């Protein structure tokens, strides 16, 4: 620590999916690999930031210089994020499950009768909570995975969630689990569409922009 444009800054990053248990042996998951979020954490650390990475269940190595906190569910992620504040910036890359299951305490058994119904309960929105909270980081960045009307949906999401920036991902292509990404950076000033590049390059570009945005701030 101590070198680079983000020296002395603390940046909080979320990454990966969450797993929402159905019972002690089953869960609901999503296709997030964690790669983009881990790349962002690594890029921020290379610029000198102290990085706390709150990671859902993924099989990725911890980027060098990053403090990693592993969680499983959205609620655990929300708690870990609150515990990691304050931060100068927060970058929420995780694909948090929108719903959790009203989980059974014991394994649900097949008993020859009707299939069990799952009752879904909405999870807390971690990004919106952080953006509205008393410890709001100076810069709050969200991601948005969209399959259509990418910029419009992400622009609306920026305002609705109280984020400063949204990085909008077009996931109609092969983004999940892949190496490449096509993103648009949406800020209060408008939209910047980046060319298709690797997730590492997206991370480098974003980390640099975060460094620029924090430069000269207290
Ligand atoms: O609403 P949507 O899930 O598309 O929003 C995506 C953005 O919001 C991402 O930055 C994601 O990390 C964040 N998010 C969150 N908590 C949730 C849902 C999404 O932090 N429960």
PDB file of N, CA, C and O and ligand atoms in Angstrom, residues 14 92-94 96-98 124-127 142-143 157 161, ligand 1:
ATOM      1  N   UNK A  14     -18.369  -5.767  -4.396  1.00  0.00           N
ATOM      2  CA  UNK A  14     -19.084  -7.037  -4.273  1.00  0.00           C
ATOM      3  C   UNK A  14     -18.964  -7.783  -5.599  1.00  0.00           C
ATOM      4  O   UNK A  14     -18.873  -7.158  -6.662  1.00  0.00           O
ATOM      5  N   UNK A  92     -20.524  -2.267  -6.837  1.00  0.00           N
ATOM      6  CA  UNK A  92     -21.361  -3.431  -6.596  1.00  0.00           C
ATOM      7  C   UNK A  92     -21.507  -4.224  -7.887  1.00  0.00           C
ATOM      8  O   UNK A  92     -22.330  -3.887  -8.735  1.00  0.00           O
ATOM      9  N   UNK A  93     -20.693  -5.250  -8.009  1.00  0.00           N
ATOM     10  CA  UNK A  93     -20.695  -6.039  -9.239  1.00  0.00           C
ATOM     11  C   UNK A  93     -21.462  -7.350  -9.047  1.00  0.00           C
ATOM     12  O   UNK A  93     -21.788  -8.036 -10.007  1.00  0.00           O
ATOM     13  N   UNK A  94     -21.754  -7.684  -7.802  1.00  0.00           N
ATOM     14  CA  UNK A  94     -22.383  -8.984  -7.530  1.00  0.00           C
ATOM     15  C   UNK A  94     -23.736  -9.117  -8.214  1.00  0.00           C
ATOM     16  O   UNK A  94     -24.478  -8.148  -8.349  1.00  0.00           O
ATOM     17  N   UNK A  96     -26.702 -10.281  -7.184  1.00  0.00           N
ATOM     18  CA  UNK A  96     -27.406 -10.656  -5.956  1.00  0.00           C
ATOM     19  C   UNK A  96     -28.760 -11.256  -6.332  1.00  0.00           C
ATOM     20  O   UNK A  96     -29.480 -10.703  -7.166  1.00  0.00           O
ATOM     21  N   UNK A  97     -29.115 -12.347  -5.689  1.00  0.00           N
ATOM     22  CA  UNK A  97     -30.429 -12.946  -5.954  1.00  0.00           C
ATOM     23  C   UNK A  97     -31.520 -11.965  -5.537  1.00  0.00           C
ATOM     24  O   UNK A  97     -31.471 -11.406  -4.446  1.00  0.00           O
ATOM     25  N   UNK A  98     -32.481 -11.745  -6.401  1.00  0.00           N
ATOM     26  CA  UNK A  98     -33.568 -10.825  -6.068  1.00  0.00           C
ATOM     27  C   UNK A  98     -34.468 -11.397  -4.986  1.00  0.00           C
ATOM     28  O   UNK A  98     -35.047 -10.656  -4.208  1.00  0.00           O
ATOM     29  N   UNK A 124     -32.930  -7.809   0.369  1.00  0.00           N
ATOM     30  CA  UNK A 124     -32.582  -6.389   0.435  1.00  0.00           C
ATOM     31  C   UNK A 124     -31.770  -6.002  -0.798  1.00  0.00           C
ATOM     32  O   UNK A 124     -30.998  -6.803  -1.311  1.00  0.00           O
ATOM     33  N   UNK A 125     -31.980  -4.775  -1.283  1.00  0.00           N
ATOM     34  CA  UNK A 125     -31.140  -4.259  -2.373  1.00  0.00           C
ATOM     35  C   UNK A 125     -29.910  -3.612  -1.743  1.00  0.00           C
ATOM     36  O   UNK A 125     -29.998  -2.541  -1.133  1.00  0.00           O
ATOM     37  N   UNK A 126     -28.786  -4.280  -1.865  1.00  0.00           N
ATOM     38  CA  UNK A 126     -27.567  -3.846  -1.167  1.00  0.00           C
ATOM     39  C   UNK A 126     -27.094  -2.504  -1.725  1.00  0.00           C
ATOM     40  O   UNK A 126     -26.764  -1.579  -0.976  1.00  0.00           O
ATOM     41  N   UNK A 127     -27.085  -2.392  -3.028  1.00  0.00           N
ATOM     42  CA  UNK A 127     -26.652  -1.144  -3.669  1.00  0.00           C
ATOM     43  C   UNK A 127     -27.522   0.032  -3.225  1.00  0.00           C
ATOM     44  O   UNK A 127     -27.014   1.075  -2.795  1.00  0.00           O
ATOM     45  N   UNK A 142     -22.845   0.916  -9.608  1.00  0.00           N
ATOM     46  CA  UNK A 142     -23.559  -0.341  -9.763  1.00  0.00           C
ATOM     47  C   UNK A 142     -23.315  -0.934 -11.138  1.00  0.00           C
ATOM     48  O   UNK A 142     -22.824  -0.252 -12.050  1.00  0.00           O
ATOM     49  N   UNK A 143     -23.652  -2.188 -11.278  1.00  0.00           N
ATOM     50  CA  UNK A 143     -23.626  -2.847 -12.578  1.00  0.00           C
ATOM     51  C   UNK A 143     -25.060  -3.192 -12.953  1.00  0.00           C
ATOM     52  O   UNK A 143     -25.923  -3.319 -12.078  1.00  0.00           O
ATOM     53  N   UNK A 157     -32.139   2.672 -13.846  1.00  0.00           N
ATOM     54  CA  UNK A 157     -31.620   2.003 -12.647  1.00  0.00           C
ATOM     55  C   UNK A 157     -30.696   2.921 -11.853  1.00  0.00           C
ATOM     56  O   UNK A 157     -30.708   2.923 -10.625  1.00  0.00           O
ATOM     57  N   UNK A 161     -31.797   3.590  -8.016  1.00  0.00           N
ATOM     58  CA  UNK A 161     -31.002   3.017  -6.929  1.00  0.00           C
ATOM     59  C   UNK A 161     -30.126   4.043  -6.238  1.00  0.00           C
ATOM     60  O   UNK A 161     -29.447   3.725  -5.266  1.00  0.00           O
TER      61      UNK A 161
HETATM   62  O1  LIG B   1     -31.734  -4.484 -10.137  1.00  0.00           O
HETATM   63  P1  LIG B   1     -30.522  -5.209 -10.624  1.00  0.00           P
HETATM   64  O2  LIG B   1     -30.295  -6.510  -9.926  1.00  0.00           O
HETATM   65  O3  LIG B   1     -30.424  -5.319 -12.102  1.00  0.00           O
HETATM   66  O4  LIG B   1     -29.332  -4.238 -10.189  1.00  0.00           O
HETATM   67  C1  LIG B   1     -28.006  -4.596 -10.394  1.00  0.00           C
HETATM   68  C2  LIG B   1     -27.118  -3.794  -9.495  1.00  0.00           C
HETATM   69  O5  LIG B   1     -27.654  -3.721  -8.181  1.00  0.00           O
HETATM   70  C3  LIG B   1     -25.769  -4.422  -9.334  1.00  0.00           C
HETATM   71  O6  LIG B   1     -24.840  -3.404  -9.050  1.00  0.00           O
HETATM   72  C4  LIG B   1     -25.974  -5.330  -8.137  1.00  0.00           C
HETATM   73  O7  LIG B   1     -24.773  -5.643  -7.496  1.00  0.00           O
HETATM   74  C5  LIG B   1     -26.870  -4.483  -7.274  1.00  0.00           C
HETATM   75  N1  LIG B   1     -27.810  -5.238  -6.430  1.00  0.00           N
HETATM   76  C6  LIG B   1     -27.625  -5.269  -5.064  1.00  0.00           C
HETATM   77  N2  LIG B   1     -28.519  -5.940  -4.259  1.00  0.00           N
HETATM   78  C7  LIG B   1     -29.588  -6.564  -4.806  1.00  0.00           C
HETATM   79  C8  LIG B   1     -29.785  -6.541  -6.195  1.00  0.00           C
HETATM   80  C9  LIG B   1     -28.876  -5.881  -6.975  1.00  0.00           C
HETATM   81  O8  LIG B   1     -26.645  -4.693  -4.578  1.00  0.00           O
HETATM   82  N3  LIG B   1     -30.443  -7.210  -4.007  1.00  0.00           N
END
